[in-house]
Tab-separated table of C-alpha atoms in Angstrom:
chain	number	residue	atom	x	y	z
Q	1	MET	CA	119.356	100.794	119.924
Q	2	LYS	CA	118.056	103.451	116.855
Q	3	VAL	CA	115.181	102.203	114.907
Q	4	ARG	CA	113.176	104.049	112.400
Q	5	PHE	CA	110.169	103.211	110.232
Q	6	ILE	CA	109.614	104.029	106.887
Q	7	GLU	CA	106.549	104.800	104.722
Q	8	PRO	CA	107.336	105.503	101.058
Q	9	GLY	CA	104.810	107.435	98.704
Q	10	ASN	CA	104.366	106.823	95.265
Q	11	ARG	CA	105.428	110.496	95.169
Q	12	PRO	CA	107.151	111.668	97.673
Q	13	TYR	CA	105.943	114.224	99.678
Q	14	LYS	CA	106.336	118.161	98.571
Q	15	PRO	CA	104.759	121.271	99.972
Q	16	THR	CA	101.823	122.623	97.380
Q	17	LEU	CA	98.365	124.521	97.508
Q	18	LEU	CA	97.194	120.839	95.903
Q	19	ASN	CA	97.837	119.283	99.255
Q	20	TYR	CA	94.031	120.922	100.521
Q	21	PHE	CA	92.307	120.190	97.800
Q	22	VAL	CA	93.578	117.158	96.157
Q	23	TYR	CA	94.386	113.913	98.072
Q	24	ASP	CA	96.548	110.751	96.821
Q	25	ARG	CA	98.914	113.292	94.773
Q	26	TYR	CA	101.568	114.337	97.004
Q	27	ILE	CA	99.506	114.009	100.262
Q	28	ARG	CA	97.943	110.678	101.947
Q	29	THR	CA	97.348	109.634	105.419
Q	30	PRO	CA	100.105	107.738	107.081
Q	31	SER	CA	99.817	104.025	107.423
Q	32	VAL	CA	98.220	102.530	110.833
Q	33	GLY	CA	99.400	99.689	110.493
Q	34	LEU	CA	102.919	100.919	110.174
Q	35	ASN	CA	102.386	103.501	112.623
Q	36	THR	CA	101.208	100.451	115.198
Q	37	LEU	CA	103.945	98.375	114.452
Q	38	ALA	CA	106.543	101.604	115.730
Q	39	THR	CA	104.417	102.229	118.275
Q	40	ILE	CA	104.883	98.708	119.620
Q	41	VAL	CA	108.719	98.718	119.288
Q	42	LYS	CA	108.699	101.933	120.979
Q	43	GLU	CA	107.789	100.620	124.041
Q	44	ALA	CA	110.750	98.761	124.061
Q	45	GLU	CA	113.458	100.638	121.960
Q	46	PRO	CA	112.773	104.496	123.091
Q	47	ASP	CA	114.832	105.809	119.966
Q	48	THR	CA	112.088	104.714	117.434
Q	49	MET	CA	110.290	107.132	115.254
Q	50	MET	CA	108.229	106.972	111.863
Q	51	TYR	CA	108.711	109.004	108.518
Q	52	SER	CA	105.711	108.708	105.779
Q	53	GLU	CA	106.506	110.398	102.447
Q	54	SER	CA	102.485	110.771	102.693
Q	55	ILE	CA	102.983	113.868	104.890
Q	56	SER	CA	106.388	114.843	104.791
Q	57	ARG	CA	110.252	114.621	103.600
Q	58	LEU	CA	112.724	112.145	104.753
Q	59	LYS	CA	115.435	113.238	107.269
Q	60	PRO	CA	118.538	111.164	106.269
Q	61	GLU	CA	120.770	112.319	108.292
Q	62	ASP	CA	118.652	110.717	111.043
Q	63	ILE	CA	117.449	107.448	109.397
Q	64	LEU	CA	121.342	106.562	108.401
Q	65	ASP	CA	122.567	106.126	111.575
Q	66	ALA	CA	119.802	103.491	112.426
Q	67	ASP	CA	120.422	100.065	113.152
Q	68	ILE	CA	117.693	98.960	111.666
Q	69	ILE	CA	115.115	100.825	109.443
Q	70	PHE	CA	111.747	99.085	108.626
Q	71	ILE	CA	110.220	99.849	105.319
Q	72	GLY	CA	106.407	98.688	104.620
Q	73	ILE	CA	104.923	98.623	101.458
Q	74	PHE	CA	102.134	98.502	99.538
Q	75	THR	CA	101.972	97.289	95.803
Q	76	PHE	CA	101.630	101.103	94.342
Q	77	ASN	CA	104.705	102.278	96.420
Q	78	ALA	CA	106.795	99.231	96.316
Q	79	VAL	CA	109.150	100.795	93.402
Q	80	ARG	CA	109.452	103.720	95.619
Q	81	GLY	CA	110.411	101.671	98.702
Q	82	TYR	CA	112.895	99.432	96.758
Q	83	ARG	CA	114.706	102.427	95.963
Q	84	LEU	CA	114.944	103.713	99.154
Q	85	ALA	CA	115.952	100.045	100.685
Q	86	ARG	CA	118.653	100.345	98.110
Q	87	TYR	CA	119.699	103.884	98.869
Q	88	PHE	CA	119.523	102.979	102.452
Q	89	ARG	CA	121.891	99.425	101.881
Q	90	LYS	CA	124.427	101.272	99.962
Q	91	ARG	CA	124.931	104.306	102.692
Q	92	SER	CA	123.917	102.550	106.009
Q	93	LYS	CA	125.431	99.877	108.213
Q	94	ALA	CA	121.708	99.586	109.032
Q	95	VAL	CA	119.664	96.307	108.666
Q	96	ILE	CA	117.249	96.712	106.665
Q	97	VAL	CA	113.749	95.170	106.967
Q	98	MET	CA	110.605	95.486	104.649
Q	99	GLY	CA	107.018	94.006	104.974
Q	100	GLY	CA	103.388	94.897	104.290
Q	101	LEU	CA	100.946	93.403	101.966
Q	102	HIS	CA	103.093	93.710	98.843
Q	103	ALA	CA	106.114	92.391	100.687
Q	104	SER	CA	104.619	89.800	102.261
Q	105	MET	CA	102.756	88.568	99.336
Q	106	ASN	CA	105.531	88.869	97.014
Q	107	TYR	CA	108.629	87.732	99.383
Q	108	LYS	CA	110.686	86.268	96.282
Q	109	GLU	CA	110.775	89.782	94.935
Q	110	ALA	CA	111.177	91.842	97.983
Q	111	VAL	CA	113.957	89.703	99.346
Q	112	LYS	CA	116.292	91.256	97.016
Q	113	TYR	CA	116.406	94.641	98.152
Q	114	CYS	CA	116.821	94.043	101.985
Q	115	ASP	CA	118.448	91.992	104.432
Q	116	TYR	CA	114.660	90.565	105.945
Q	117	VAL	CA	111.110	90.243	105.183
Q	118	LEU	CA	108.719	90.386	108.151
Q	119	LEU	CA	105.785	88.277	106.711
Q	120	GLY	CA	102.046	89.038	107.604
Q	121	GLU	CA	100.827	90.915	110.413
Q	122	GLY	CA	103.895	92.255	112.403
Q	123	ASP	CA	102.610	93.128	116.028
Q	124	GLU	CA	104.111	89.868	117.968
Q	125	SER	CA	107.061	88.906	115.364
Q	126	VAL	CA	108.326	92.740	115.201
Q	127	LEU	CA	109.920	92.589	118.532
Q	128	GLU	CA	111.491	89.328	117.730
Q	129	MET	CA	113.033	90.696	114.670
Q	130	VAL	CA	114.684	93.887	116.849
Q	131	GLU	CA	116.208	91.035	119.649
Q	132	ALA	CA	117.590	89.497	116.550
Q	133	VAL	CA	119.302	92.293	115.580
Q	134	ARG	CA	120.275	93.478	118.634
Q	135	ARG	CA	121.928	89.629	119.353
Q	136	ASN	CA	123.430	89.707	115.467
Q	137	GLU	CA	121.572	86.616	114.997
Q	138	THR	CA	119.719	85.503	111.939
Q	139	PRO	CA	115.948	85.782	112.986
Q	140	VAL	CA	114.624	82.083	112.885
Q	141	PHE	CA	111.133	82.830	114.289
Q	142	PRO	CA	108.198	81.834	111.822
Q	143	GLY	CA	107.273	84.719	109.443
Q	144	VAL	CA	110.624	85.927	108.234
Q	145	ALA	CA	112.271	85.398	104.518
Q	146	TYR	CA	115.618	86.038	103.767
Q	147	ARG	CA	118.317	85.503	101.052
Q	148	LYS	CA	121.159	82.990	101.892
Q	149	GLY	CA	123.760	81.058	99.505
Q	150	GLY	CA	121.502	82.662	96.811
Q	151	LYS	CA	118.587	81.050	97.946
Q	152	VAL	CA	115.543	82.316	99.566
Q	153	ILE	CA	114.779	80.818	103.203
Q	154	HIS	CA	111.327	81.096	104.707
Q	155	THR	CA	110.851	80.287	108.199
Q	156	GLY	CA	107.692	78.931	107.846
Q	157	ASP	CA	104.127	80.749	108.075
Q	158	ARG	CA	102.884	83.096	110.797
Q	159	VAL	CA	99.975	82.421	113.153
Q	160	PRO	CA	98.492	85.644	112.811
Q	161	PRO	CA	97.729	87.246	116.239
Q	162	GLU	CA	94.599	86.815	117.900
Q	163	ARG	CA	94.494	90.210	119.804
Q	164	PHE	CA	95.831	93.198	118.448
Q	165	GLU	CA	94.624	96.280	121.188
Q	166	THR	CA	97.479	98.800	120.511
Q	167	ILE	CA	96.421	102.384	119.847
Q	168	PRO	CA	98.878	104.047	117.263
Q	169	ASP	CA	100.876	107.020	119.062
Q	170	LYS	CA	100.462	108.931	115.824
Q	171	ASN	CA	102.874	111.663	117.271
Q	172	LEU	CA	105.626	109.134	116.671
Q	173	VAL	CA	105.312	110.162	112.802
Q	174	TYR	CA	107.137	112.622	112.396
Q	175	HIS	CA	105.715	116.351	111.033
Q	176	TYR	CA	101.611	114.328	111.586
Q	177	LYS	CA	100.808	116.607	114.298
Q	178	LYS	CA	101.430	119.909	112.238
Q	179	MET	CA	99.708	118.304	109.358
Q	180	ALA	CA	96.683	116.913	110.538
Q	181	GLY	CA	95.055	119.893	110.368
Q	182	HIS	CA	94.227	119.450	106.519
Q	183	ASN	CA	91.167	118.611	105.331
Q	184	THR	CA	92.484	115.995	103.317
Q	185	LEU	CA	93.871	114.080	105.768
Q	186	TRP	CA	91.177	111.774	107.477
Q	187	GLY	CA	91.644	110.471	111.115
Q	188	GLN	CA	91.673	106.535	110.592
Q	189	VAL	CA	90.780	103.837	113.025
Q	190	HIS	CA	91.333	100.195	112.133
Q	191	ALA	CA	88.664	98.315	114.096
Q	192	SER	CA	89.211	94.435	113.156
Q	193	ARG	CA	91.285	92.383	110.530
Q	194	GLY	CA	89.667	89.759	108.041
Q	195	CYS	CA	86.963	88.995	105.744
Q	196	PRO	CA	85.046	85.635	105.304
Q	197	HIS	CA	84.638	86.432	101.554
Q	198	ASP	CA	86.848	85.418	98.900
Q	199	CYS	CA	86.619	87.706	95.821
Q	200	ASP	CA	89.311	87.214	93.602
Q	201	TYR	CA	90.846	90.758	92.739
Q	202	CYS	CA	91.336	91.080	96.761
Q	203	ALA	CA	94.329	90.924	98.160
Q	204	LEU	CA	93.142	91.708	101.560
Q	205	VAL	CA	91.715	88.249	102.372
Q	206	ARG	CA	94.776	86.631	101.373
Q	207	HIS	CA	97.078	89.009	104.000
Q	208	PHE	CA	94.685	89.005	106.899
Q	209	GLY	CA	92.617	85.690	105.980
Q	210	ARG	CA	89.113	84.778	106.298
Q	211	LYS	CA	88.927	84.777	110.172
Q	212	VAL	CA	87.488	87.826	111.262
Q	213	ARG	CA	89.435	88.837	114.535
Q	214	THR	CA	88.342	92.321	116.585
Q	215	ARG	CA	89.474	94.614	119.018
Q	216	ASP	CA	87.766	95.292	122.262
Q	217	PRO	CA	84.756	97.758	121.772
Q	218	GLU	CA	86.501	100.157	124.437
Q	219	ASN	CA	89.454	99.397	123.223
Q	220	VAL	CA	88.339	100.832	119.665
Q	221	LEU	CA	86.343	103.897	121.247
Q	222	GLU	CA	89.236	104.910	122.932
Q	223	ASP	CA	91.456	104.858	119.957
Q	224	ILE	CA	88.697	107.469	118.002
Q	225	ARG	CA	89.121	109.101	121.118
Q	226	ARG	CA	92.225	110.258	120.500
Q	227	THR	CA	92.629	109.941	116.862
Q	228	ILE	CA	89.601	112.963	117.370
Q	229	ALA	CA	91.956	114.531	119.860
Q	230	PHE	CA	94.906	114.453	117.600
Q	231	GLN	CA	93.225	116.049	114.382
Q	232	GLU	CA	91.461	118.405	116.378
Q	233	GLU	CA	93.451	119.884	118.810
Q	234	GLY	CA	95.307	122.987	117.752
Q	235	HIS	CA	93.920	122.803	114.185
Q	236	HIS	CA	90.913	124.580	112.623
Q	237	ARG	CA	88.996	121.809	110.211
Q	238	LEU	CA	86.294	122.512	108.143
Q	239	LEU	CA	86.143	118.551	107.047
Q	240	LYS	CA	85.164	116.890	110.891
Q	241	ALA	CA	85.441	113.220	109.694
Q	242	LEU	CA	86.804	110.011	110.773
Q	243	TRP	CA	87.495	106.961	108.888
Q	244	ILE	CA	86.849	103.252	110.288
Q	245	THR	CA	89.224	101.678	107.650
Q	246	ASP	CA	87.993	97.748	108.670
Q	247	ASP	CA	87.727	95.803	104.858
Q	248	ASN	CA	84.417	94.483	106.604
Q	249	PHE	CA	83.431	96.367	109.614
Q	250	PHE	CA	80.057	94.387	109.618
Q	251	ALA	CA	81.139	91.025	109.168
Q	252	ASP	CA	80.851	90.106	112.934
Q	253	ARG	CA	77.410	91.527	113.710
Q	254	GLN	CA	77.421	91.826	117.271
Q	255	TRP	CA	80.760	93.065	117.798
Q	256	ALA	CA	79.929	95.761	115.389
Q	257	MET	CA	76.484	96.588	117.277
Q	258	GLU	CA	78.516	96.697	120.042
Q	259	VAL	CA	81.064	99.228	118.851
Q	260	LEU	CA	78.282	101.268	117.807
Q	261	ARG	CA	76.379	101.601	120.902
Q	262	LYS	CA	79.770	102.516	122.524
Q	263	ILE	CA	80.107	105.539	120.343
Q	264	ILE	CA	76.538	106.092	121.119
Q	265	ASP	CA	76.734	106.251	124.605
Q	266	SER	CA	80.027	108.215	124.758
Q	267	GLY	CA	78.739	111.302	123.557
Q	268	ILE	CA	81.211	111.692	121.045
Q	269	ARG	CA	79.711	114.027	118.547
Q	270	TYR	CA	81.815	113.277	114.840
Q	271	HIS	CA	81.374	112.598	111.762
Q	272	PHE	CA	82.188	108.820	110.983
Q	273	THR	CA	82.354	106.685	107.402
Q	274	VAL	CA	83.131	103.399	106.825
Q	275	GLN	CA	83.423	100.622	104.287
Q	276	ALA	CA	80.423	98.069	103.951
Q	277	ARG	CA	79.223	95.344	101.949
Q	278	TRP	CA	75.897	95.515	100.207
Q	279	GLU	CA	74.531	93.156	102.821
Q	280	VAL	CA	74.443	95.532	105.587
Q	281	GLY	CA	71.717	97.408	103.684
Q	282	PHE	CA	69.295	95.699	104.811
Q	283	ASP	CA	70.154	95.161	108.170
Q	284	ASP	CA	67.728	98.331	109.311
Q	285	GLU	CA	68.696	98.053	113.427
Q	286	MET	CA	72.317	98.344	112.215
Q	287	LEU	CA	71.550	101.305	109.944
Q	288	GLU	CA	69.386	103.088	112.888
Q	289	LEU	CA	72.227	102.389	115.221
Q	290	LEU	CA	75.187	103.665	112.616
Q	291	LYS	CA	73.252	107.141	112.198
Q	292	ARG	CA	72.500	107.624	115.944
Q	293	ALA	CA	76.427	107.175	116.529
Q	294	GLY	CA	77.218	109.689	113.992
Q	295	PHE	CA	77.959	107.765	110.516
Q	296	VAL	CA	77.172	110.269	107.636
Q	297	GLU	CA	78.025	107.592	104.673
Q	298	LEU	CA	78.946	104.184	103.497
Q	299	ALA	CA	81.723	103.414	101.399
Q	300	MET	CA	80.542	100.472	99.610
Q	301	GLY	CA	82.541	98.092	97.658
Q	302	ILE	CA	80.104	97.986	94.747
Q	303	GLU	CA	82.816	96.727	92.115
Q	304	PHE	CA	80.602	95.624	89.201
Q	305	ILE	CA	77.007	97.055	88.089
Q	306	ASP	CA	76.266	93.696	86.073
Q	307	ASP	CA	75.870	90.317	87.528
Q	308	GLU	CA	78.153	88.738	84.841
Q	309	SER	CA	80.981	90.130	86.546
Q	310	PHE	CA	79.845	89.384	90.159
Q	311	ARG	CA	79.931	85.911	88.749
Q	312	LEU	CA	83.168	85.986	87.094
Q	313	TYR	CA	84.885	87.108	90.168
Q	314	HIS	CA	83.273	85.141	92.951
Q	315	LYS	CA	81.724	88.022	94.453
Q	316	LYS	CA	78.165	87.237	96.042
Q	317	SER	CA	76.162	89.855	94.643
Q	318	SER	CA	73.714	91.223	92.390
Q	319	LYS	CA	72.653	94.822	90.595
Q	320	GLU	CA	69.018	94.507	91.791
Q	321	LYS	CA	70.502	93.453	95.466
Q	322	ILE	CA	73.025	96.311	95.396
Q	323	VAL	CA	70.550	98.890	94.109
Q	324	GLU	CA	67.886	97.955	97.174
Q	325	SER	CA	70.581	97.951	99.206
Q	326	ILE	CA	71.520	101.455	98.407
Q	327	ARG	CA	67.867	102.557	98.205
Q	328	ASN	CA	67.657	101.142	101.779
Q	329	ILE	CA	70.603	102.800	103.202
Q	330	GLN	CA	69.213	106.258	101.847
Q	331	ARG	CA	66.183	106.075	103.709
Q	332	HIS	CA	67.877	105.700	106.738
Q	333	GLY	CA	69.438	109.391	106.079
Q	334	LEU	CA	73.108	107.770	105.151
Q	335	SER	CA	74.401	108.381	102.128
Q	336	VAL	CA	76.308	105.891	99.937
Q	337	ARG	CA	80.149	106.522	98.285
Q	338	GLY	CA	80.514	103.691	95.015
Q	339	LEU	CA	83.837	101.927	94.563
Q	340	PHE	CA	83.840	100.566	91.555
Q	341	ILE	CA	86.580	98.384	88.792
Q	342	LEU	CA	86.029	98.598	85.155
Q	343	GLY	CA	87.999	96.112	82.887
Q	344	ALA	CA	86.543	92.758	83.988
Q	345	ASP	CA	87.251	89.860	81.459
Q	346	ASN	CA	83.078	90.729	80.467
Q	347	HIS	CA	83.441	94.735	79.783
Q	348	LYS	CA	83.279	96.262	76.705
Q	349	ALA	CA	83.360	99.876	75.501
Q	350	GLY	CA	80.978	101.979	76.909
Q	351	ALA	CA	81.209	100.319	80.342
Q	352	GLY	CA	82.619	103.688	81.524
Q	353	GLU	CA	79.488	105.722	81.175
Q	354	GLN	CA	77.303	102.929	81.561
Q	355	LEU	CA	78.901	102.943	85.361
Q	356	ALA	CA	78.683	106.870	85.450
Q	357	ASP	CA	74.919	106.445	84.933
Q	358	PHE	CA	74.773	104.207	87.317
Q	359	VAL	CA	76.056	106.742	90.030
Q	360	ILE	CA	74.027	109.747	88.875
Q	361	LYS	CA	70.804	107.909	88.825
Q	362	HIS	CA	70.858	106.195	92.365
Q	363	ASN	CA	72.180	109.609	93.914
Q	364	ILE	CA	75.756	107.985	95.015
Q	365	LYS	CA	77.629	110.484	96.387
Q	366	GLY	CA	81.061	109.920	95.524
Q	367	ALA	CA	83.133	107.702	93.482
Q	368	LEU	CA	86.871	105.773	93.326
Q	369	ILE	CA	86.780	103.946	89.856
Q	370	GLN	CA	89.465	101.701	89.243
Q	371	CYS	CA	91.112	99.811	86.166
Q	372	MET	CA	90.946	95.732	87.213
Q	373	TYR	CA	93.256	95.741	90.339
Q	374	PHE	CA	96.621	92.941	89.876
Q	375	VAL	CA	98.362	92.672	93.257
Q	376	PRO	CA	100.866	89.620	93.480
Q	377	GLY	CA	98.990	86.572	94.924
Q	378	THR	CA	95.508	87.030	94.284
Q	379	PRO	CA	93.756	84.782	92.020
Q	380	VAL	CA	93.189	87.079	89.343
Q	381	TYR	CA	96.790	88.149	89.242
Q	382	GLU	CA	97.515	84.402	88.742
Q	383	SER	CA	94.913	84.173	85.738
Q	384	HIS	CA	95.845	87.158	84.260
Q	385	LYS	CA	99.441	87.248	84.476
Q	386	ASP	CA	100.191	86.475	80.657
Q	387	ARG	CA	98.195	89.650	79.942
Q	388	LEU	CA	99.746	92.331	82.069
Q	389	LEU	CA	101.328	94.855	80.323
Q	390	HIS	CA	104.182	95.487	82.747
Q	391	ARG	CA	105.183	95.166	86.359
Q	392	ASP	CA	106.242	98.582	86.945
Q	393	TRP	CA	104.392	98.355	90.274
Q	394	SER	CA	103.776	102.329	90.770
Q	395	LYS	CA	101.125	102.155	87.508
Q	396	TYR	CA	99.053	99.212	89.620
Q	397	ASN	CA	96.686	101.750	91.479
Q	398	GLY	CA	93.502	101.717	89.306
Q	399	HIS	CA	95.562	102.245	85.575
Q	400	ALA	CA	94.768	99.917	82.626
Q	401	VAL	CA	97.777	97.286	83.260
Q	402	HIS	CA	96.626	94.583	81.666
Q	403	ILE	CA	94.622	93.382	78.045
Q	404	PRO	CA	91.004	92.859	78.701
Q	405	GLU	CA	89.245	90.468	76.715
Q	406	HIS	CA	87.082	93.209	74.989
Q	407	MET	CA	88.934	96.076	74.981
Q	408	THR	CA	92.240	97.014	74.501
Q	409	PRO	CA	94.229	98.550	77.023
Q	410	TYR	CA	93.862	102.429	75.737
Q	411	GLU	CA	90.082	101.514	75.316
Q	412	LEU	CA	90.034	100.953	79.377
Q	413	GLN	CA	92.351	103.349	80.459
Q	414	MET	CA	89.474	105.920	78.166
Q	415	GLU	CA	86.423	104.336	79.906
Q	416	ASN	CA	87.805	105.203	83.473
Q	417	ILE	CA	88.533	109.122	82.104
Q	418	LYS	CA	84.913	109.411	80.762
Q	419	ALA	CA	83.054	108.206	83.887
Q	420	SER	CA	85.248	110.040	86.222
Q	421	ARG	CA	84.330	113.221	84.118
Q	422	LYS	CA	80.668	112.381	83.532
Q	423	ILE	CA	80.683	111.871	87.459
Q	424	TYR	CA	82.679	115.142	88.229
Q	425	SER	CA	81.764	117.521	85.649
Q	426	PHE	CA	81.471	121.000	86.568
Q	427	PRO	CA	77.490	121.467	86.127
Q	428	ARG	CA	77.275	118.393	88.646
Q	429	LEU	CA	79.818	120.300	90.768
Q	430	VAL	CA	77.785	123.678	90.728
Q	431	HIS	CA	74.510	121.913	91.454
Q	432	ALA	CA	76.312	120.121	94.831
Q	433	LEU	CA	77.660	123.371	95.597
Q	434	LEU	CA	74.009	124.657	95.708
Q	435	HIS	CA	71.941	121.902	96.475
Q	436	GLU	CA	74.392	119.565	99.063
Q	437	ASP	CA	74.423	120.082	102.533
Q	438	ALA	CA	77.480	121.794	103.926
Q	439	LEU	CA	79.421	118.393	104.865
Q	440	HIS	CA	78.751	117.078	100.605
Q	441	LYS	CA	79.424	120.090	99.587
Q	442	LEU	CA	83.170	119.850	100.664
Q	443	LEU	CA	83.689	116.414	99.727
Q	444	PHE	CA	82.140	116.928	96.539
Q	445	LEU	CA	84.800	120.015	96.123
Q	446	GLY	CA	87.812	117.791	97.168
Q	447	GLU	CA	86.602	114.963	94.964
Q	448	TYR	CA	86.280	117.108	91.910
Q	449	PHE	CA	89.910	118.450	92.121
Q	450	TRP	CA	90.694	114.664	93.104
Q	451	HIS	CA	89.402	113.024	89.706
Q	452	MET	CA	90.938	116.167	87.774
Q	453	SER	CA	93.918	115.142	89.467
Q	454	ILE	CA	93.611	111.498	88.513
Q	455	ARG	CA	92.487	111.656	84.720
Q	456	ALA	CA	95.753	114.038	84.291
Q	457	ASP	CA	97.425	110.998	85.317
Q	458	LEU	CA	95.689	108.634	83.145
Q	459	LYS	CA	95.823	111.075	79.966
Q	460	LYS	CA	99.770	110.548	80.748
Q	461	GLU	CA	99.752	106.952	80.024
Q	462	LEU	CA	97.682	107.575	76.787
Q	463	PRO	CA	100.108	107.561	74.118
Q	464	TYR	CA	102.136	104.833	75.699
Q	465	LEU	CA	98.978	102.654	75.832
Q	466	LYS	CA	98.195	103.728	71.957
Q	467	GLY	CA	101.493	102.618	71.384
Q	468	ARG	CA	100.932	99.126	72.648
Q	469	ASN	CA	97.810	98.543	71.087
Q	470	GLU	CA	99.336	99.195	67.467
Q	471	ALA	CA	102.598	96.977	68.065
Q	472	MET	CA	100.432	94.044	69.419
Q	473	ALA	CA	98.270	94.803	66.343
Q	474	GLU	CA	101.476	94.789	64.036
Q	475	GLY	CA	102.362	91.180	65.573
Q	476	GLY	CA	98.747	89.774	64.459
Q	477	ARG	CA	98.100	89.361	68.738
Q	478	ARG	CA	94.186	89.649	69.416
Q	479	ILE	CA	93.825	92.564	71.365
């Protein structure tokens, strides 16, 4: 059988000099999850390949005669994924299977565009789907949705896999080896799944569950070795960094410490970054291990800088604890990257400038700023459905898509722009280039252009948002 996996791009890849500086406009690191599924299938079906519109254009002539086409989508690239599904369904005899976080959490929508939706984590079910197609049978195993007689059939929930030791074969991704020299593409390893917390805006805990499941530390180490080799061999990268993409790497403390000790004992000399909650900032033993293992920064999901927002969205945190955590992380020689959300129900005009001041005051090295994020299936989506401006999922990537309590959507978008502009101003770029170490010079330079690109996109939507404000005002609706 011929099997092809496709990762849609919110903007399909195109060659440009911007790709050397600006991540996420025409270039992104390919999906580790979809690459993992392709690797699993490859062992059973030799004619298996993955395309990612994050790094290459598709080759329709290779895809159209496939027996199965798997398309994996998140919310931000769902519109493009649906377009591709329609295209291949019309022109190909292949069975079209969609999956991924958005398709799983919004399967009643996704199933309109494909033959089947593979729900949840597909490590075990993907081969069952391949076998069902081979036999020309309707899949009856748990974890599938499809349409029959105008009705949506759901075969039942599937228990997530306890073990997932497959190391993704990046060579299965078309053109990836050639592109891996780009400094904008970081090597990625995903070592655990699940998070014990329950923040209202988080889709990942709904997808992976609250039970933390981990890979064997030696298996993680081997994945790290292979990923570094893939990024480095045949390339001259300036940025030698690998991102461990776990949503909460430190949830299982003993396991995390064992992984770090494995890295230290291996003798690997590389730069690492990982996502973290604020609690790790009070774990001196963990911070010492991180520093010894080669970690240079923690991407902290700070989200808010006021206690009322933490309470509103069920995030167990406080501004005081966040600040103390940042200071202790920095005392251990690690930098902090902040992930922030604007547009909470208590936020008012000026929130963006307050956020920028917080980032600058506490020497946070980088910032990802997003307007309140709504993924179907999350509590915050359900509670705000009547305040969404639209369901153009391509805009659900940090842009203003809802009517906040105390701002207009236009004002929220402007707060995002103002925060980005103040944090990534030209004087701060000059300061970084003069005073930061080599790694953070390069990071700030890349992020300077990245944020410039983000602001350009945000500004394009301002006339639309302003028009919505005026229309709602004329209609007498509270905005």
